[in-house]
Structures are given as C-alpha cells and as structure tokens.
Amino acid sequence: MSSIEERRKFISETISKQGFVQVAILAKTFNVTQTTIRKDLNYLESKGLLRRAYGSALPVEEQVMDIALKKKVLLSYDKKQKIGRRAAQLIGENDSILISSGSTLAIFAEHIEPKGHLNVVTSAVNISTKLGETPNITVMQIGGILYSNTLSATGNDAIQALRSVYCSKLFLGVDGIDINYGVSSGTVEEAELIVQMIKSSSQTIVLTDSSKFGRKGFGRVCGVEKIHTLITDSGIPTKTKSELEQLGVEVIVV
C-alpha cells in the first residue's frame, strides 16, 4: 500500500510533467477510493500546489502557457492518435477542408486518406509539407509571418488569404476550452487567425485531448456554442460533456 506522502508526491510530480491528473485513474493506480484521492487533491490545493477541476486537477496556473510544437506532440500522444484517426473519418468525398496548426492536428494529418480529391487549406507549414506528398490532395499553404512554436503562418496576410476561400469543415486545435470563457489559443495572433478560419468554413470541428478542459489560453477565439463537433478522449468531465451538448455541440468520445 502507498503512503499518503507517496501519493501526494506522485500527484504533484505528474501534474508538473503531464499538465493534469484524473481522479479515477489515480484511484485505480493506488488501489484506493476516489474519495481518498479527492482528499489528497484538496490538501494539495490548500497548499497552493494544484487547482481542482471536475474529476481532475490542473497546475496552479489557470492560463495556458504557449509551448513549442515538439514538446506538445509528446503530451497525451496515444489520445491524440485516437482523436486524429476519428477526425479523419469525418472528411467527405471530394471535400475541401481547413486545418489549423497544433500537435493534435499534425497527428490528424497523418491519418488523412482522401476519398476522391481533397482540397486542404492550412496555415501550418508542417501539415502542408506532409499532405503535399499525398496523392489526390491539393494543398493551399497560407502565407504570413511564421511563428516557430506552432510552425504556423500568422498575421494580416494570412487572414486576408483566408477571406478568399470557403471550406466545408475547419479542423481546429485549441489550447483551452472553458464553458464560460470559451475556446482559446496560446497567443492573440493565433486566435485572430482562427476567428477568420471559423468564418471561412461551414462547420467547426475541434480536436482536443481532455487536459484542455477548464483551461484558458491568452487569446480568446469564441464561445463554445460556435463549435459544431468536438472530438476528445474519455477523460472529458461528465459535467463538461453535458454542458457542451446542451449548447448544441456534438461530442465524440474516443
């Protein structure tokens, strides 16, 4: 059996490395009740070492930090694989789609197999390079100022280019989703670009792992009611899923 000190040390270290912990998984890991884990989390929160959320706990910093793509892609990698694979199934025959930047979107691109001919518009250089090598895909790379953390073109030139296209679907990666604050990104520049992407598409499909719920990025994009479909993993809090569905969002859990 684990001691209280061992559990709490493990929880603190996991949050530091992974960015979140889930009550159910911790209870299973230590073979204790979820009530016991909640007591641990309450104690650590009282010491200022974490922030409680529904069914989970997050770092004290409520605001999402903007980190490099190479680091992001390593976080929740297996979950992102499942999310990306499921999202690829939503692409229609002879479709035209928009793809934003981000680690989950880069993984999503690896699963795309066009039905007929596929037009892809993207701001992400790594995604356009990947899909540009795939038969039956035409890629429109949005130009602008390259932001190294996301390998995405941003700025007014990128926004202007998006005004000349219209796609059936936007596949969108986010840094935070909060029921009250809305959908957000790590930077204002990225958020401004995504706002135009939403205007240039018929449907907005958000791809995100469950660690992003309850978090806030620096740049607010829109309210959650603007999302048509959200694809995430089973770690999504039950209350959050219910609230999203009440707002008309289709939630797909993989």
Coordinates of C-alpha atoms in Angstrom, one line a residue:
M1 CA 0.0 0.0 0.0
S2 CA 1.1 3.5 -0.7
S3 CA 1.5 6.1 2.0
I4 CA -0.2 9.5 1.9
E5 CA 3.1 11.2 1.3
E6 CA 3.9 8.9 -1.7
R7 CA 0.6 9.5 -3.3
R8 CA 0.7 13.3 -2.9
K9 CA 4.3 13.4 -4.2
F10 CA 3.3 11.3 -7.2
I11 CA 0.3 13.6 -7.9
S12 CA 2.4 16.8 -7.7
E13 CA 5.1 15.3 -10.0
T14 CA 2.6 14.0 -12.5
I15 CA 0.8 17.4 -12.8
S16 CA 4.2 19.0 -13.3
K17 CA 5.1 16.6 -16.1
Q18 CA 1.8 15.9 -17.7
G19 CA -0.2 19.0 -17.0
F20 CA -3.1 17.3 -15.3
V21 CA -4.2 14.2 -13.3
Q22 CA -7.6 12.4 -13.2
V23 CA -9.2 11.2 -10.1
A24 CA -10.4 7.9 -11.5
I25 CA -7.0 6.9 -12.8
L26 CA -5.2 7.9 -9.6
A27 CA -7.7 5.8 -7.6
K28 CA -7.0 2.8 -9.8
T29 CA -3.2 3.3 -9.8
F30 CA -3.0 3.4 -6.0
N31 CA -5.9 1.0 -5.4
V32 CA -7.8 3.5 -3.2
T33 CA -11.2 5.1 -3.4
Q34 CA -11.8 8.2 -5.4
T35 CA -12.8 9.9 -2.1
T36 CA -9.3 9.3 -0.8
I37 CA -7.8 10.8 -3.9
R38 CA -10.1 13.9 -3.7
K39 CA -8.9 14.4 -0.1
D40 CA -5.3 14.3 -1.4
L41 CA -6.2 16.9 -4.1
N42 CA -8.0 19.1 -1.6
Y43 CA -4.9 19.0 0.6
L44 CA -2.5 19.9 -2.2
E45 CA -4.8 22.6 -3.4
S46 CA -4.9 24.1 0.1
K47 CA -1.1 24.3 -0.1
G48 CA -1.3 26.0 -3.5
L49 CA 0.3 23.1 -5.4
L50 CA -2.6 22.5 -7.8
R51 CA -6.0 23.6 -9.0
R52 CA -9.1 21.3 -8.7
A53 CA -11.3 20.7 -11.8
Y54 CA -14.2 18.3 -12.4
G55 CA -12.8 14.8 -11.9
S56 CA -9.3 16.0 -12.3
A57 CA -6.7 18.5 -11.2
L58 CA -4.6 21.0 -13.1
P59 CA -1.5 23.2 -12.4
V60 CA -2.0 26.3 -10.4
E61 CA -1.6 28.5 -13.4
E62 CA -5.1 28.7 -14.9
Q63 CA -3.7 30.3 -18.1
V64 CA -2.3 28.0 -20.7
M65 CA 1.4 28.5 -21.5
D66 CA 2.4 28.7 -25.1
I67 CA 4.9 25.9 -25.6
A68 CA 6.8 24.6 -28.7
L69 CA 5.1 22.1 -31.0
K70 CA 7.8 19.5 -30.4
K71 CA 7.0 19.4 -26.7
K72 CA 3.2 19.5 -27.3
V73 CA 3.2 16.4 -29.6
L74 CA 4.7 14.3 -26.8
L75 CA 1.8 15.1 -24.4
S76 CA -1.1 12.6 -24.4
Y77 CA 0.3 11.2 -27.6
D78 CA -1.9 8.0 -27.6
K79 CA -5.0 10.0 -27.0
K80 CA -4.1 12.4 -29.9
Q81 CA -3.7 9.4 -32.2
K82 CA -7.2 8.2 -31.5
I83 CA -8.6 11.6 -31.8
G84 CA -6.8 12.2 -35.1
R85 CA -7.9 8.9 -36.5
R86 CA -11.6 9.5 -35.7
A87 CA -11.5 13.0 -37.1
A88 CA -10.1 11.8 -40.4
Q89 CA -13.3 9.8 -40.8
L90 CA -15.4 13.0 -41.0
I91 CA -13.8 14.1 -44.3
G92 CA -16.2 13.7 -47.1
E93 CA -15.7 12.7 -50.7
N94 CA -14.2 15.4 -52.9
D95 CA -14.1 17.6 -49.8
S96 CA -12.5 21.0 -49.1
I97 CA -11.2 21.5 -45.6
L98 CA -9.3 24.0 -43.4
I99 CA -6.7 22.7 -40.9
S100 CA -5.3 24.9 -38.1
S101 CA -1.9 24.3 -36.5
G102 CA -1.1 22.3 -33.4
S103 CA 0.2 18.9 -32.3
T104 CA -3.1 17.1 -32.5
L105 CA -3.7 18.5 -36.0
A106 CA -0.3 17.3 -37.1
I107 CA -1.2 13.8 -36.0
F108 CA -4.6 14.1 -37.6
A109 CA -2.9 14.9 -40.9
E110 CA -1.1 11.6 -40.8
H111 CA -4.4 9.7 -40.8
I112 CA -6.0 11.6 -43.8
E113 CA -6.8 9.3 -46.8
P114 CA -8.7 11.3 -49.4
K115 CA -11.9 10.0 -50.8
G116 CA -11.8 11.2 -54.4
H117 CA -9.9 14.6 -54.5
L118 CA -9.3 16.6 -51.4
N119 CA -8.5 20.3 -51.1
V120 CA -6.7 21.4 -48.0
V121 CA -6.1 24.9 -46.8
T122 CA -3.8 25.3 -43.8
S123 CA -1.6 27.8 -42.0
A124 CA 0.7 25.1 -40.7
V125 CA 3.9 24.5 -42.7
N126 CA 4.5 21.0 -41.3
I127 CA 1.0 19.9 -42.2
S128 CA 1.2 21.3 -45.8
T129 CA 4.5 19.5 -46.2
K130 CA 3.1 16.3 -45.0
L131 CA -0.1 16.4 -47.1
G132 CA 1.7 17.9 -50.2
E133 CA 3.3 14.4 -50.6
T134 CA -0.1 12.6 -50.5
P135 CA -1.7 11.7 -53.9
N136 CA -5.1 13.3 -54.7
I137 CA -4.6 16.2 -52.2
T138 CA -4.2 19.8 -53.3
V139 CA -2.7 22.0 -50.6
M140 CA -3.1 25.7 -50.3
Q141 CA -0.4 27.0 -47.9
I142 CA -1.5 30.2 -46.2
G143 CA 1.4 32.7 -46.1
G144 CA 2.3 35.2 -43.5
I145 CA 4.7 35.6 -40.5
L146 CA 5.9 32.1 -39.4
Y147 CA 5.5 31.5 -35.7
S148 CA 8.1 29.0 -34.7
N149 CA 6.3 27.5 -31.7
T150 CA 3.4 26.3 -33.9
L151 CA 5.0 26.3 -37.3
S152 CA 2.0 28.4 -38.4
A153 CA 1.7 31.4 -40.6
T154 CA 0.0 34.3 -38.8
G155 CA -0.6 38.0 -39.3
N156 CA -2.7 40.1 -41.6
D157 CA -1.5 38.4 -44.8
A158 CA -2.7 35.1 -43.5
I159 CA -6.0 36.5 -42.5
Q160 CA -6.5 38.2 -45.9
A161 CA -5.7 34.9 -47.7
L162 CA -8.4 33.1 -45.8
R163 CA -11.0 35.6 -46.8
S164 CA -10.7 34.3 -50.4
V165 CA -11.6 30.7 -49.6
Y166 CA -14.6 28.8 -48.1
C167 CA -14.4 25.2 -46.9
S168 CA -17.0 22.6 -45.7
K169 CA -15.1 22.0 -42.4
L170 CA -12.5 23.5 -40.2
F171 CA -10.4 21.0 -38.1
L172 CA -9.3 23.1 -35.2
G173 CA -6.8 22.5 -32.4
V174 CA -7.1 24.6 -29.2
D175 CA -5.1 25.4 -26.1
G176 CA -8.0 25.7 -23.8
I177 CA -11.8 25.2 -23.5
D178 CA -13.8 26.7 -20.7
I179 CA -17.6 26.7 -20.7
N180 CA -17.7 30.3 -19.6
Y181 CA -14.6 31.8 -21.2
G182 CA -14.9 29.8 -24.4
V183 CA -12.3 28.4 -26.9
S184 CA -8.8 29.9 -26.7
S185 CA -5.3 29.8 -28.1
G186 CA -1.9 30.5 -26.6
T187 CA -1.4 33.8 -28.5
V188 CA -3.6 36.6 -29.7
E189 CA -2.2 36.3 -33.2
E190 CA -3.2 32.7 -33.4
A191 CA -6.6 33.5 -32.0
E192 CA -7.2 36.2 -34.6
L193 CA -6.3 33.8 -37.4
I194 CA -8.7 31.1 -36.1
V195 CA -11.5 33.6 -35.9
Q196 CA -11.2 34.1 -39.7
M197 CA -10.9 30.3 -40.2
I198 CA -14.2 29.9 -38.5
K199 CA -15.8 32.5 -40.8
S200 CA -14.3 30.7 -43.8
S201 CA -15.8 27.3 -43.1
S202 CA -19.3 25.8 -42.7
Q203 CA -18.5 23.6 -39.7
T204 CA -16.0 23.9 -36.9
I205 CA -14.7 20.6 -35.6
V206 CA -12.4 20.9 -32.5
L207 CA -9.8 18.2 -31.8
T208 CA -8.5 18.2 -28.3
D209 CA -7.4 15.9 -25.5
S210 CA -9.2 16.2 -22.2
S211 CA -6.4 18.1 -20.5
K212 CA -7.6 21.2 -22.2
F213 CA -10.9 21.4 -20.5
G214 CA -11.2 24.2 -17.8
R215 CA -8.1 25.9 -19.2
K216 CA -7.8 29.4 -20.7
G217 CA -5.3 30.5 -23.3
F218 CA -4.2 34.1 -23.6
G219 CA -6.1 34.7 -26.9
R220 CA -9.8 34.1 -26.8
V221 CA -11.3 32.8 -30.0
C222 CA -15.1 32.3 -29.5
G223 CA -17.8 30.9 -27.3
V224 CA -18.1 27.1 -27.1
E225 CA -21.5 27.4 -28.8
K226 CA -19.7 28.2 -32.1
I227 CA -18.3 24.6 -32.1
H228 CA -20.3 22.1 -34.2
T229 CA -18.4 19.0 -33.2
L230 CA -15.8 18.2 -30.6
I231 CA -13.6 15.1 -30.6
T232 CA -11.9 14.2 -27.4
D233 CA -10.9 11.3 -25.1
S234 CA -12.8 9.6 -22.3
G235 CA -11.2 11.9 -19.7
I236 CA -13.7 14.7 -20.5
P237 CA -15.6 15.6 -17.3
T238 CA -19.2 14.3 -17.4
K239 CA -20.5 17.8 -16.5
T240 CA -18.5 19.4 -19.2
K241 CA -19.8 17.0 -21.8
S242 CA -23.3 17.5 -20.7
E243 CA -22.9 21.3 -20.8
L244 CA -21.4 21.2 -24.3
E245 CA -24.2 19.0 -25.6
Q246 CA -26.8 21.4 -24.0
L247 CA -25.3 24.1 -26.1
G248 CA -25.7 22.1 -29.2
V249 CA -22.2 20.8 -29.6
E250 CA -21.8 17.2 -30.8
V251 CA -19.3 15.5 -28.5
I252 CA -17.5 12.4 -29.9
V253 CA -15.5 10.5 -27.3
V254 CA -12.8 8.1 -28.5

